[in-house]
Amino acid sequence: GDCKQRLPSCRQCSRTTARANMAVVHALQGGLLRSLQQSSITLTAAAGGARTFATALDKNVVTVEVAPYQTHKIEAPSTTVETTVGELAKMYYSMFRMRRMEVAADMQYKAKLIRGFCHLYDGQEAVLEGIEAALTPQDSIITSYRDHCHAVSRGGTVASVMAELFGRATGKTHGIGGSMHMYNRQHNFYGGNGIVGAQIPLGAGVAFAHKYKKEPNVCVAMYGDGAANQGQKYEALNMAGLWDLPVIFVCENNHYGMGTAAWRSAKSPLYYTRGDYIPGIKADGMDVLAVKQVVAFAKAHVLAKGPIILELDTYRYHGHSMSDPGSTYRTRDEINSMRQQRDPVERVKKLLIENGYPAEEVKRMEREVKQDVDSAVEAAKAAPIPPPEWLWRNMYQDPCDSEMRKVDGTHVKPTFDRSYKV
Amino acid sequence: MALLQSGHALRRMLGLTAGRAAFGASASRYLATDTTQMTVRDALNSAMDEEMARDDKVYVLGEEVAEYQGAYKITRGLLQKYGPERVKDTPITEAGFCGIAVGSAFAGLKPVCEFMTWNFALQAIDHIINSAAKTLYMSAGDINCPIVFRGPNGAAAGVAAQHSQCFAAWYSSVPGLKVLAPYDSEDARGLLKAAIRDPDPVVFLENELLYGTAFPVTPQVLDKDFVLPIGKAKVMRAGTHVTLVSFSKMVGFCLKAAEELAAEGIECEVINLRSIKPLDRDTILASARKTHRVIAVEEGWPQCGVSAEISAVVTEQAFDDLDAPVMRITGSEVPMPYATNLEELALPHVEDIIKGVKKILNKA
């Protein structure tokens, strides 16, 4: 392809070829063929098999004024955002799917089909959707344990996420990883990280690799307000600044680190300023268009001038995890007023309908998403558990002469095998 | 680092007793015409140099590795040869630069991450264990981590408690890591080249006091594709009366003890583990079944040490072949003191090994 590096098994070349082959064409109601306009839409469509529902309105341009950005040592992006009805429809579909999936996970956790840790993303959909809308599939993302929606947007499906939560063989990581550990290297998604803050220097390292290989790509390293106080974040910021690493640090400020409100854990809760010499911008994380605009701005800045911090003001409806009711440190009034006044999914829906998108089309999308999520749950319930041999797989890509000891003192030779066929 | 010790103490540290030449038994096995002398430092340096020339995804990062030429000069000349994009000086921020190195490995690069000593890696240990070691498994084989973490491990001389710990036992318990410990220059070259080529995270435990020691190396060892297999121990010296198992600097002490004991008719078999994980149980057990007496020697602390693992393995699988319980000779169970005499008491020496051999043979 166009690889200038001539590195052995260069991933950039193989990705370029894959993209070229991936013509995303959907047959729609009435037999209309429509090719999708933007690469971000291509990604969201390809992942999880989203449909577009073509209407005559899709190409209609919609201009929206978003709330002003707050900035630190940088100029603000324009608050005038241009989108199309078609893009808004895609965003609504994708965000509605995130919402339904996370709500289904809540129900299945209460039904005891999901166990252990389960950190839900509902309320924060606009953050991820806006980021993905501004990135290409060749850009990288890394995040924390609140990663179910990222696993879908980066080359996964609701079915594989649900099966993983159920600990089944058909899960995203075949029952080995669980809720917090889902990945997709081919789609440049580096997890899924359980240790608070670890993903920040890891993300700077992924960006380092992009730069080393002379790729025109960024890594988005996402973390919460709780992780924002971690020392390793400052170590990563320092090196990212020194070495001009193409990393966008994204603080998803949902105002609570587990049960501790931001004002109780941060001497300065102005997270977008905490990079000091690293510029920062704060945006409304409940407005997907504001997020898309600032991330697109950030990507251009980062590739020319070095790292940036984005603080996206958002909210999680659930507690920290399914073990946390989320109401001992927050009032129900606060949670309800967020839902009523700032819900990110409702906001996009409202924008769609205000711009003439047919109500039946909206309902059709919602029905399809519900069907996708419901069938994912049913499939997960019916899926087999991982066979015992999988316990010994993929600890090493080259096992050398390893023999791993079992409980009974006998030994097993570990294998490297990614087939995971049931 | 300057060694500000008395000459006698220094010689004890290096495994040299009064009046003896260096290098141990291995010197006598090579013809003078075949071999050259190479220090461990040069062995490590040449290994990195060759691997960087061979694969442009290999890069080095750490404190003082570039312009300072390496705190212990192990990376001498690499900046000049490969440039600042591939030999990177980092700030004194282990958690950050180790995390960056691991992330870059996830994304396809092959970092050699130097810790100035393994004591400082404690600040980064979460990334070594939870990020590097476990990700291939958690990702169901999707994301591997071809990184080498390297640096001096264990006691140096007079650097006291926070700079003298041996971490072999801790890292070798983690599935997903490989843990290597070279002794001589052949080990240093072959194991480091193997580690850099390996697709999994490797903890590479060097020894500061051996950096300046020269060992004979054959033309085969100097070949740019010379690699040693990971997971295979080396029998340095064959023997029949007792098996001495150790790694790193203690291998030299065992060889010295074996030489002195040979004069008294006691033939020790000396095993150089080279690899702590995977541990070459087959070689250890074959030797145990031959000699019927095993002494595991290490510099680190006794509780849950590498020698404790060797003792468990040999006792479980060669019990009927043993004429004595497995003996462990380890460092004293104290944080490392500073005063020379106390430091001597904290570490095993050649005499301790000699005494141990005689005791296990009931010849004390």
mmCIF file of N, CA and C in Angstrom, chain B residues 5-58:
data_model
loop_
_atom_site.group_PDB
_atom_site.id
_atom_site.type_symbol
_atom_site.label_atom_id
_atom_site.label_comp_id
_atom_site.label_asym_id
_atom_site.label_seq_id
_atom_site.Cartn_x
_atom_site.Cartn_y
_atom_site.Cartn_z
ATOM 1 N N GLN B 5 34.990 0.440 48.574
ATOM 2 C CA GLN B 5 35.185 -0.594 49.582
ATOM 3 C C GLN B 5 36.661 -0.895 49.738
ATOM 4 N N SER B 6 36.994 -1.536 50.840
ATOM 5 C CA SER B 6 38.360 -2.014 50.996
ATOM 6 C C SER B 6 38.615 -3.087 49.946
ATOM 7 N N GLY B 7 39.862 -3.234 49.611
ATOM 8 C CA GLY B 7 40.203 -4.202 48.562
ATOM 9 C C GLY B 7 39.726 -5.606 48.887
ATOM 10 N N HIS B 8 39.863 -5.971 50.133
ATOM 11 C CA HIS B 8 39.476 -7.344 50.519
ATOM 12 C C HIS B 8 37.972 -7.550 50.376
ATOM 13 N N ALA B 9 37.231 -6.585 50.883
ATOM 14 C CA ALA B 9 35.771 -6.706 50.809
ATOM 15 C C ALA B 9 35.318 -6.741 49.354
ATOM 16 N N LEU B 10 35.975 -5.917 48.539
ATOM 17 C CA LEU B 10 35.623 -5.879 47.125
ATOM 18 C C LEU B 10 35.857 -7.239 46.484
ATOM 19 N N ARG B 11 36.976 -7.843 46.786
ATOM 20 C CA ARG B 11 37.266 -9.141 46.188
ATOM 21 C C ARG B 11 36.247 -10.183 46.652
ATOM 22 N N ARG B 12 35.812 -10.054 47.902
ATOM 23 C CA ARG B 12 34.792 -10.992 48.380
ATOM 24 C C ARG B 12 33.498 -10.772 47.617
ATOM 25 N N MET B 13 33.161 -9.499 47.403
ATOM 26 C CA MET B 13 31.934 -9.186 46.668
ATOM 27 C C MET B 13 31.957 -9.794 45.285
ATOM 28 N N LEU B 14 33.147 -9.791 44.671
ATOM 29 C CA LEU B 14 33.244 -10.269 43.302
ATOM 30 C C LEU B 14 33.509 -11.765 43.229
ATOM 31 N N GLY B 15 33.536 -12.426 44.406
ATOM 32 C CA GLY B 15 33.724 -13.873 44.383
ATOM 33 C C GLY B 15 35.168 -14.280 44.175
ATOM 34 N N LEU B 16 36.064 -13.355 44.422
ATOM 35 C CA LEU B 16 37.484 -13.700 44.278
ATOM 36 C C LEU B 16 38.069 -13.889 45.665
ATOM 37 N N THR B 17 38.613 -15.025 45.951
ATOM 38 C CA THR B 17 39.319 -15.149 47.232
ATOM 39 C C THR B 17 40.774 -14.795 47.013
ATOM 40 N N ALA B 18 41.483 -14.596 48.081
ATOM 41 C CA ALA B 18 42.839 -14.050 47.981
ATOM 42 C C ALA B 18 43.710 -14.922 47.097
ATOM 43 N N GLY B 19 44.378 -14.287 46.161
ATOM 44 C CA GLY B 19 45.394 -14.989 45.382
ATOM 45 C C GLY B 19 44.871 -15.727 44.173
ATOM 46 N N ARG B 20 43.557 -15.738 43.984
ATOM 47 C CA ARG B 20 43.042 -16.512 42.842
ATOM 48 C C ARG B 20 42.748 -15.598 41.658
ATOM 49 N N ALA B 21 42.788 -16.139 40.481
ATOM 50 C CA ALA B 21 42.403 -15.370 39.296
ATOM 51 C C ALA B 21 40.884 -15.309 39.186
ATOM 52 N N ALA B 22 40.453 -14.403 38.381
ATOM 53 C CA ALA B 22 39.006 -14.248 38.177
ATOM 54 C C ALA B 22 38.479 -15.278 37.180
ATOM 55 N N PHE B 23 37.226 -15.211 36.878
ATOM 56 C CA PHE B 23 36.539 -15.919 35.797
ATOM 57 C C PHE B 23 36.094 -17.334 36.122
ATOM 58 N N GLY B 24 36.640 -17.933 37.149
ATOM 59 C CA GLY B 24 36.079 -19.223 37.501
ATOM 60 C C GLY B 24 36.414 -20.330 36.528
ATOM 61 N N ALA B 25 35.727 -21.418 36.667
ATOM 62 C CA ALA B 25 36.072 -22.639 35.949
ATOM 63 C C ALA B 25 35.890 -22.511 34.449
ATOM 64 N N SER B 26 34.995 -21.611 34.024
ATOM 65 C CA SER B 26 34.705 -21.585 32.594
ATOM 66 C C SER B 26 35.936 -21.197 31.772
ATOM 67 N N ALA B 27 36.892 -20.488 32.372
ATOM 68 C CA ALA B 27 38.048 -20.034 31.601
ATOM 69 C C ALA B 27 38.819 -21.204 31.034
ATOM 70 N N SER B 28 38.800 -22.330 31.740
ATOM 71 C CA SER B 28 39.663 -23.424 31.301
ATOM 72 C C SER B 28 39.058 -24.214 30.156
ATOM 73 N N ARG B 29 37.778 -23.931 29.775
ATOM 74 C CA ARG B 29 37.165 -24.785 28.761
ATOM 75 C C ARG B 29 37.353 -24.249 27.346
ATOM 76 N N TYR B 30 37.958 -23.111 27.176
ATOM 77 C CA TYR B 30 38.098 -22.535 25.840
ATOM 78 C C TYR B 30 39.561 -22.473 25.452
ATOM 79 N N LEU B 31 39.794 -22.733 24.172
ATOM 80 C CA LEU B 31 41.144 -22.566 23.653
ATOM 81 C C LEU B 31 41.416 -21.078 23.506
ATOM 82 N N ALA B 32 42.593 -20.668 23.796
ATOM 83 C CA ALA B 32 42.940 -19.250 23.728
ATOM 84 C C ALA B 32 42.753 -18.706 22.320
ATOM 85 N N THR B 33 42.950 -19.520 21.308
ATOM 86 C CA THR B 33 42.856 -19.023 19.940
ATOM 87 C C THR B 33 41.412 -18.789 19.516
ATOM 88 N N ASP B 34 40.457 -19.500 20.125
ATOM 89 C CA ASP B 34 39.056 -19.375 19.708
ATOM 90 C C ASP B 34 38.372 -18.160 20.308
ATOM 91 N N THR B 35 38.794 -17.783 21.477
ATOM 92 C CA THR B 35 37.955 -16.883 22.248
ATOM 93 C C THR B 35 38.586 -15.518 22.412
ATOM 94 N N THR B 36 37.700 -14.570 22.632
ATOM 95 C CA THR B 36 38.152 -13.242 23.050
ATOM 96 C C THR B 36 37.522 -12.979 24.405
ATOM 97 N N GLN B 37 38.003 -11.964 25.052
ATOM 98 C CA GLN B 37 37.417 -11.550 26.321
ATOM 99 C C GLN B 37 36.403 -10.449 26.058
ATOM 100 N N MET B 38 35.294 -10.541 26.724
ATOM 101 C CA MET B 38 34.283 -9.492 26.578
ATOM 102 C C MET B 38 33.643 -9.250 27.938
ATOM 103 N N THR B 39 33.530 -7.984 28.322
ATOM 104 C CA THR B 39 32.873 -7.703 29.598
ATOM 105 C C THR B 39 31.369 -7.883 29.443
ATOM 106 N N VAL B 40 30.706 -8.082 30.568
ATOM 107 C CA VAL B 40 29.246 -8.186 30.552
ATOM 108 C C VAL B 40 28.647 -6.889 30.002
ATOM 109 N N ARG B 41 29.255 -5.773 30.369
ATOM 110 C CA ARG B 41 28.780 -4.468 29.856
ATOM 111 C C ARG B 41 28.789 -4.463 28.329
ATOM 112 N N ASP B 42 29.907 -4.855 27.755
ATOM 113 C CA ASP B 42 30.011 -4.857 26.297
ATOM 114 C C ASP B 42 29.090 -5.910 25.682
ATOM 115 N N ALA B 43 28.884 -6.991 26.394
ATOM 116 C CA ALA B 43 27.973 -8.012 25.891
ATOM 117 C C ALA B 43 26.561 -7.447 25.785
ATOM 118 N N LEU B 44 26.107 -6.755 26.843
ATOM 119 C CA LEU B 44 24.766 -6.171 26.822
ATOM 120 C C LEU B 44 24.678 -5.071 25.767
ATOM 121 N N ASN B 45 25.711 -4.253 25.699
ATOM 122 C CA ASN B 45 25.733 -3.144 24.740
ATOM 123 C C ASN B 45 25.673 -3.664 23.306
ATOM 124 N N SER B 46 26.496 -4.656 23.008
ATOM 125 C CA SER B 46 26.512 -5.177 21.641
ATOM 126 C C SER B 46 25.192 -5.876 21.302
ATOM 127 N N ALA B 47 24.605 -6.508 22.296
ATOM 128 C CA ALA B 47 23.310 -7.165 22.052
ATOM 129 C C ALA B 47 22.256 -6.129 21.657
ATOM 130 N N MET B 48 22.184 -5.050 22.420
ATOM 131 C CA MET B 48 21.188 -4.014 22.093
ATOM 132 C C MET B 48 21.487 -3.377 20.744
ATOM 133 N N ASP B 49 22.749 -3.102 20.499
ATOM 134 C CA ASP B 49 23.165 -2.483 19.237
ATOM 135 C C ASP B 49 22.714 -3.350 18.052
ATOM 136 N N GLU B 50 23.027 -4.643 18.128
ATOM 137 C CA GLU B 50 22.675 -5.529 17.017
ATOM 138 C C GLU B 50 21.174 -5.633 16.835
ATOM 139 N N GLU B 51 20.440 -5.706 17.933
ATOM 140 C CA GLU B 51 18.983 -5.853 17.806
ATOM 141 C C GLU B 51 18.344 -4.572 17.285
ATOM 142 N N MET B 52 18.932 -3.419 17.628
ATOM 143 C CA MET B 52 18.404 -2.157 17.091
ATOM 144 C C MET B 52 18.690 -2.034 15.603
ATOM 145 N N ALA B 53 19.852 -2.564 15.178
ATOM 146 C CA ALA B 53 20.169 -2.540 13.751
ATOM 147 C C ALA B 53 19.262 -3.482 12.979
ATOM 148 N N ARG B 54 18.899 -4.576 13.623
ATOM 149 C CA ARG B 54 18.138 -5.620 12.945
ATOM 150 C C ARG B 54 16.667 -5.248 12.768
ATOM 151 N N ASP B 55 16.115 -4.535 13.745
ATOM 152 C CA ASP B 55 14.666 -4.287 13.750
ATOM 153 C C ASP B 55 14.435 -2.846 14.172
ATOM 154 N N ASP B 56 13.934 -2.034 13.234
ATOM 155 C CA ASP B 56 13.810 -0.613 13.590
ATOM 156 C C ASP B 56 12.638 -0.310 14.501
ATOM 157 N N LYS B 57 11.889 -1.335 14.933
ATOM 158 C CA LYS B 57 10.882 -1.076 15.962
ATOM 159 C C LYS B 57 11.487 -1.110 17.369
ATOM 160 N N VAL B 58 12.752 -1.573 17.482
ATOM 161 C CA VAL B 58 13.396 -1.648 18.791
ATOM 162 C C VAL B 58 13.901 -0.261 19.174
#
